[in-house]
Amino acid sequence: MKPYVPNYVKARKSGTLAAKIARARKILEKCTLCPRQCKVNRLKGETGVCNTGTKVLVSSFSPHFGEEPFFVGSRGSGTIFFTFCNLGCLFCQNYEISHKGDGRETEPGDIAAMMLALEQAGCHNINLVTPTHVVPWILEALDIAAEQGLSLPLIYNSSGYDSVETLKLLDGVVDIYLPDFKFWESEPARRFCNAPDYPEIAKAAIKEMHAQVGDLKVSPTGTAISGVVLRHLVMPHDLAGTEKVMEFIRDHVSPDMVVNVMSQYRPCYLARRFPDLSRGITTDEFRSAVKIARNMGLTLVT
Ligand code: SF4
């Protein structure tokens, strides 16, 4: 059996990674890295919705044991939590990182050092949490880390609010996509994330992700090495539109998609300002969402 080689290592060897870095940096001059299309010059320190100019902040990096079992394995998933977010849900459980800016400034070399430290710690993958607004720095960090021998699968763990153009820069770089599909309807996405286009963006993004890496594949030892895994947070009053989301995944992305139907919604940050967001989900709401996904034949993370 051939040894595992992650996509970014192949991209570095072929020279495509260097070309992608140059293209990604160019985008920052008039930033259209994500669907917000702020068109600010981030290379001059201007900031848009994601509050990030030239300085990339990282909140923390560590082996993480709260992810899906095929990411955690026996030694943990090597998470790097980037500060700020291009979506900015008003109910975010990590609002101190995503909204308040908790984190420290880093250069690509620092991010590369974090990746290598996580590999050294025995983690099974590098798990980039909220990476959308910092893709150019990630590409540079991968170039440095791969040169120094990084060889773990790379997970792009995003809200699903990703532009297809930026995802194409990641084609042949990322090994595993771990997107959310948060809302089927535009109205809750507008009210809670100021992103009425979220459903259309997420649909296109998840299709692109799947076109690049396909369904989940695991190593002989059971840890993930490539593919897409979808996360869907069940919301009170079915605000997420679970049935439509699952139907879309089955009919338009893949009937073999691995889906994590998540139960941990609770009203955080500004959620209590909205009566329909101000409670956790009920047992019945969660069971019903799981049943929907299961009845559609999707593979559920348990
Ligand atoms: S990455 Fe940030 S600045 Fe660029 S378009 Fe998105 S929100 Fe705006």
JSON list of N, CA, C and O and ligand atoms in Angstrom, two decimals, residues 28 31-40 42 46-52 85-86 132-134, ligand 1:
[
{"chain": "A", "resi": 28, "resn": "LEU", "atom": "N", "xyz": [-6.38, 39.81, -1.79]},
{"chain": "A", "resi": 28, "resn": "LEU", "atom": "CA", "xyz": [-6.46, 40.65, -0.59]},
{"chain": "A", "resi": 28, "resn": "LEU", "atom": "C", "xyz": [-6.38, 42.15, -0.91]},
{"chain": "A", "resi": 28, "resn": "LEU", "atom": "O", "xyz": [-6.77, 42.98, -0.09]},
{"chain": "A", "resi": 31, "resn": "CYS", "atom": "N", "xyz": [-10.46, 42.82, -1.27]},
{"chain": "A", "resi": 31, "resn": "CYS", "atom": "CA", "xyz": [-10.80, 41.49, -0.77]},
{"chain": "A", "resi": 31, "resn": "CYS", "atom": "C", "xyz": [-12.17, 40.97, -1.20]},
{"chain": "A", "resi": 31, "resn": "CYS", "atom": "O", "xyz": [-13.22, 41.54, -0.88]},
{"chain": "A", "resi": 32, "resn": "THR", "atom": "N", "xyz": [-12.10, 39.87, -1.93]},
{"chain": "A", "resi": 32, "resn": "THR", "atom": "CA", "xyz": [-13.30, 39.13, -2.30]},
{"chain": "A", "resi": 32, "resn": "THR", "atom": "C", "xyz": [-13.09, 37.66, -1.93]},
{"chain": "A", "resi": 32, "resn": "THR", "atom": "O", "xyz": [-13.58, 36.76, -2.60]},
{"chain": "A", "resi": 33, "resn": "LEU", "atom": "N", "xyz": [-12.36, 37.49, -0.84]},
{"chain": "A", "resi": 33, "resn": "LEU", "atom": "CA", "xyz": [-12.01, 36.14, -0.42]},
{"chain": "A", "resi": 33, "resn": "LEU", "atom": "C", "xyz": [-13.24, 35.32, -0.03]},
{"chain": "A", "resi": 33, "resn": "LEU", "atom": "O", "xyz": [-13.27, 34.12, -0.16]},
{"chain": "A", "resi": 34, "resn": "CYS", "atom": "N", "xyz": [-14.26, 36.02, 0.48]},
{"chain": "A", "resi": 34, "resn": "CYS", "atom": "CA", "xyz": [-15.48, 35.31, 0.89]},
{"chain": "A", "resi": 34, "resn": "CYS", "atom": "C", "xyz": [-16.69, 36.02, 0.31]},
{"chain": "A", "resi": 34, "resn": "CYS", "atom": "O", "xyz": [-16.57, 37.09, -0.29]},
{"chain": "A", "resi": 35, "resn": "PRO", "atom": "N", "xyz": [-17.88, 35.46, 0.49]},
{"chain": "A", "resi": 35, "resn": "PRO", "atom": "CA", "xyz": [-19.07, 36.04, -0.14]},
{"chain": "A", "resi": 35, "resn": "PRO", "atom": "C", "xyz": [-19.43, 37.44, 0.35]},
{"chain": "A", "resi": 35, "resn": "PRO", "atom": "O", "xyz": [-20.27, 38.10, -0.26]},
{"chain": "A", "resi": 36, "resn": "ARG", "atom": "N", "xyz": [-18.83, 37.92, 1.40]},
{"chain": "A", "resi": 36, "resn": "ARG", "atom": "CA", "xyz": [-19.11, 39.29, 1.85]},
{"chain": "A", "resi": 36, "resn": "ARG", "atom": "C", "xyz": [-18.62, 40.33, 0.84]},
{"chain": "A", "resi": 36, "resn": "ARG", "atom": "O", "xyz": [-19.14, 41.45, 0.81]},
{"chain": "A", "resi": 37, "resn": "GLN", "atom": "N", "xyz": [-17.59, 39.97, 0.07]},
{"chain": "A", "resi": 37, "resn": "GLN", "atom": "CA", "xyz": [-17.09, 40.85, -1.02]},
{"chain": "A", "resi": 37, "resn": "GLN", "atom": "C", "xyz": [-16.84, 42.29, -0.54]},
{"chain": "A", "resi": 37, "resn": "GLN", "atom": "O", "xyz": [-17.30, 43.25, -1.17]},
{"chain": "A", "resi": 38, "resn": "CYS", "atom": "N", "xyz": [-16.11, 42.45, 0.54]},
{"chain": "A", "resi": 38, "resn": "CYS", "atom": "CA", "xyz": [-15.91, 43.78, 1.13]},
{"chain": "A", "resi": 38, "resn": "CYS", "atom": "C", "xyz": [-15.09, 44.71, 0.24]},
{"chain": "A", "resi": 38, "resn": "CYS", "atom": "O", "xyz": [-15.21, 45.92, 0.32]},
{"chain": "A", "resi": 39, "resn": "LYS", "atom": "N", "xyz": [-14.20, 44.13, -0.57]},
{"chain": "A", "resi": 39, "resn": "LYS", "atom": "CA", "xyz": [-13.36, 44.90, -1.50]},
{"chain": "A", "resi": 39, "resn": "LYS", "atom": "C", "xyz": [-12.47, 45.93, -0.80]},
{"chain": "A", "resi": 39, "resn": "LYS", "atom": "O", "xyz": [-12.19, 46.99, -1.34]},
{"chain": "A", "resi": 40, "resn": "VAL", "atom": "N", "xyz": [-12.05, 45.64, 0.41]},
{"chain": "A", "resi": 40, "resn": "VAL", "atom": "CA", "xyz": [-11.10, 46.49, 1.12]},
{"chain": "A", "resi": 40, "resn": "VAL", "atom": "C", "xyz": [-9.68, 45.99, 0.78]},
{"chain": "A", "resi": 40, "resn": "VAL", "atom": "O", "xyz": [-9.50, 44.83, 0.40]},
{"chain": "A", "resi": 42, "resn": "ARG", "atom": "N", "xyz": [-6.77, 44.70, 2.20]},
{"chain": "A", "resi": 42, "resn": "ARG", "atom": "CA", "xyz": [-6.28, 44.11, 3.46]},
{"chain": "A", "resi": 42, "resn": "ARG", "atom": "C", "xyz": [-4.78, 44.16, 3.57]},
{"chain": "A", "resi": 42, "resn": "ARG", "atom": "O", "xyz": [-4.24, 44.16, 4.68]},
{"chain": "A", "resi": 46, "resn": "GLU", "atom": "N", "xyz": [-6.58, 47.54, 5.82]},
{"chain": "A", "resi": 46, "resn": "GLU", "atom": "CA", "xyz": [-8.02, 47.83, 5.87]},
{"chain": "A", "resi": 46, "resn": "GLU", "atom": "C", "xyz": [-8.77, 46.56, 6.28]},
{"chain": "A", "resi": 46, "resn": "GLU", "atom": "O", "xyz": [-8.34, 45.44, 5.97]},
{"chain": "A", "resi": 47, "resn": "THR", "atom": "N", "xyz": [-9.88, 46.74, 6.95]},
{"chain": "A", "resi": 47, "resn": "THR", "atom": "CA", "xyz": [-10.64, 45.57, 7.41]},
{"chain": "A", "resi": 47, "resn": "THR", "atom": "C", "xyz": [-12.09, 45.64, 6.93]},
{"chain": "A", "resi": 47, "resn": "THR", "atom": "O", "xyz": [-12.66, 46.73, 6.79]},
{"chain": "A", "resi": 48, "resn": "GLY", "atom": "N", "xyz": [-12.65, 44.47, 6.70]},
{"chain": "A", "resi": 48, "resn": "GLY", "atom": "CA", "xyz": [-14.05, 44.36, 6.32]},
{"chain": "A", "resi": 48, "resn": "GLY", "atom": "C", "xyz": [-14.83, 43.67, 7.42]},
{"chain": "A", "resi": 48, "resn": "GLY", "atom": "O", "xyz": [-14.49, 43.79, 8.61]},
{"chain": "A", "resi": 49, "resn": "VAL", "atom": "N", "xyz": [-15.84, 42.92, 7.02]},
{"chain": "A", "resi": 49, "resn": "VAL", "atom": "CA", "xyz": [-16.73, 42.27, 8.00]},
{"chain": "A", "resi": 49, "resn": "VAL", "atom": "C", "xyz": [-15.96, 41.35, 8.95]},
{"chain": "A", "resi": 49, "resn": "VAL", "atom": "O", "xyz": [-16.29, 41.23, 10.13]},
{"chain": "A", "resi": 50, "resn": "CYS", "atom": "N", "xyz": [-14.90, 40.73, 8.46]},
{"chain": "A", "resi": 50, "resn": "CYS", "atom": "CA", "xyz": [-14.17, 39.76, 9.30]},
{"chain": "A", "resi": 50, "resn": "CYS", "atom": "C", "xyz": [-13.15, 40.40, 10.23]},
{"chain": "A", "resi": 50, "resn": "CYS", "atom": "O", "xyz": [-12.46, 39.69, 10.98]},
{"chain": "A", "resi": 51, "resn": "ASN", "atom": "N", "xyz": [-13.07, 41.75, 10.19]},
{"chain": "A", "resi": 51, "resn": "ASN", "atom": "CA", "xyz": [-12.19, 42.45, 11.15]},
{"chain": "A", "resi": 51, "resn": "ASN", "atom": "C", "xyz": [-10.72, 42.08, 11.05]},
{"chain": "A", "resi": 51, "resn": "ASN", "atom": "O", "xyz": [-9.97, 42.28, 12.00]},
{"chain": "A", "resi": 52, "resn": "THR", "atom": "N", "xyz": [-10.33, 41.50, 9.95]},
{"chain": "A", "resi": 52, "resn": "THR", "atom": "CA", "xyz": [-8.95, 41.02, 9.82]},
{"chain": "A", "resi": 52, "resn": "THR", "atom": "C", "xyz": [-8.28, 41.69, 8.62]},
{"chain": "A", "resi": 52, "resn": "THR", "atom": "O", "xyz": [-8.75, 41.56, 7.50]},
{"chain": "A", "resi": 85, "resn": "CYS", "atom": "N", "xyz": [-14.45, 35.90, 12.27]},
{"chain": "A", "resi": 85, "resn": "CYS", "atom": "CA", "xyz": [-15.24, 35.00, 11.43]},
{"chain": "A", "resi": 85, "resn": "CYS", "atom": "C", "xyz": [-15.89, 35.83, 10.34]},
{"chain": "A", "resi": 85, "resn": "CYS", "atom": "O", "xyz": [-16.25, 36.99, 10.58]},
{"chain": "A", "resi": 86, "resn": "ASN", "atom": "N", "xyz": [-16.04, 35.27, 9.16]},
{"chain": "A", "resi": 86, "resn": "ASN", "atom": "CA", "xyz": [-16.69, 36.02, 8.09]},
{"chain": "A", "resi": 86, "resn": "ASN", "atom": "C", "xyz": [-18.20, 35.87, 8.10]},
{"chain": "A", "resi": 86, "resn": "ASN", "atom": "O", "xyz": [-18.88, 36.54, 7.36]},
{"chain": "A", "resi": 132, "resn": "THR", "atom": "N", "xyz": [-11.90, 30.63, 6.70]},
{"chain": "A", "resi": 132, "resn": "THR", "atom": "CA", "xyz": [-12.28, 31.26, 5.42]},
{"chain": "A", "resi": 132, "resn": "THR", "atom": "C", "xyz": [-11.58, 32.60, 5.17]},
{"chain": "A", "resi": 132, "resn": "THR", "atom": "O", "xyz": [-11.11, 32.87, 4.07]},
{"chain": "A", "resi": 133, "resn": "HIS", "atom": "N", "xyz": [-11.52, 33.43, 6.20]},
{"chain": "A", "resi": 133, "resn": "HIS", "atom": "CA", "xyz": [-11.02, 34.81, 6.01]},
{"chain": "A", "resi": 133, "resn": "HIS", "atom": "C", "xyz": [-9.49, 34.88, 6.06]},
{"chain": "A", "resi": 133, "resn": "HIS", "atom": "O", "xyz": [-8.93, 35.95, 5.89]},
{"chain": "A", "resi": 134, "resn": "VAL", "atom": "N", "xyz": [-8.82, 33.73, 6.30]},
{"chain": "A", "resi": 134, "resn": "VAL", "atom": "CA", "xyz": [-7.36, 33.75, 6.42]},
{"chain": "A", "resi": 134, "resn": "VAL", "atom": "C", "xyz": [-6.69, 32.74, 5.47]},
{"chain": "A", "resi": 134, "resn": "VAL", "atom": "O", "xyz": [-5.56, 32.31, 5.70]},
{"chain": "B", "resi": 1, "resn": "SF4", "atom": "S1", "xyz": [-12.56, 37.78, 3.96]},
{"chain": "B", "resi": 1, "resn": "SF4", "atom": "FE1", "xyz": [-13.14, 39.46, 5.33]},
{"chain": "B", "resi": 1, "resn": "SF4", "atom": "S2", "xyz": [-12.62, 41.35, 4.22]},
{"chain": "B", "resi": 1, "resn": "SF4", "atom": "FE2", "xyz": [-12.57, 39.67, 2.75]},
{"chain": "B", "resi": 1, "resn": "SF4", "atom": "S3", "xyz": [-14.58, 39.66, 1.78]},
{"chain": "B", "resi": 1, "resn": "SF4", "atom": "FE3", "xyz": [-14.66, 38.24, 3.52]},
{"chain": "B", "resi": 1, "resn": "SF4", "atom": "S4", "xyz": [-15.38, 39.40, 5.30]},
{"chain": "B", "resi": 1, "resn": "SF4", "atom": "FE4", "xyz": [-14.72, 40.85, 3.71]}
]
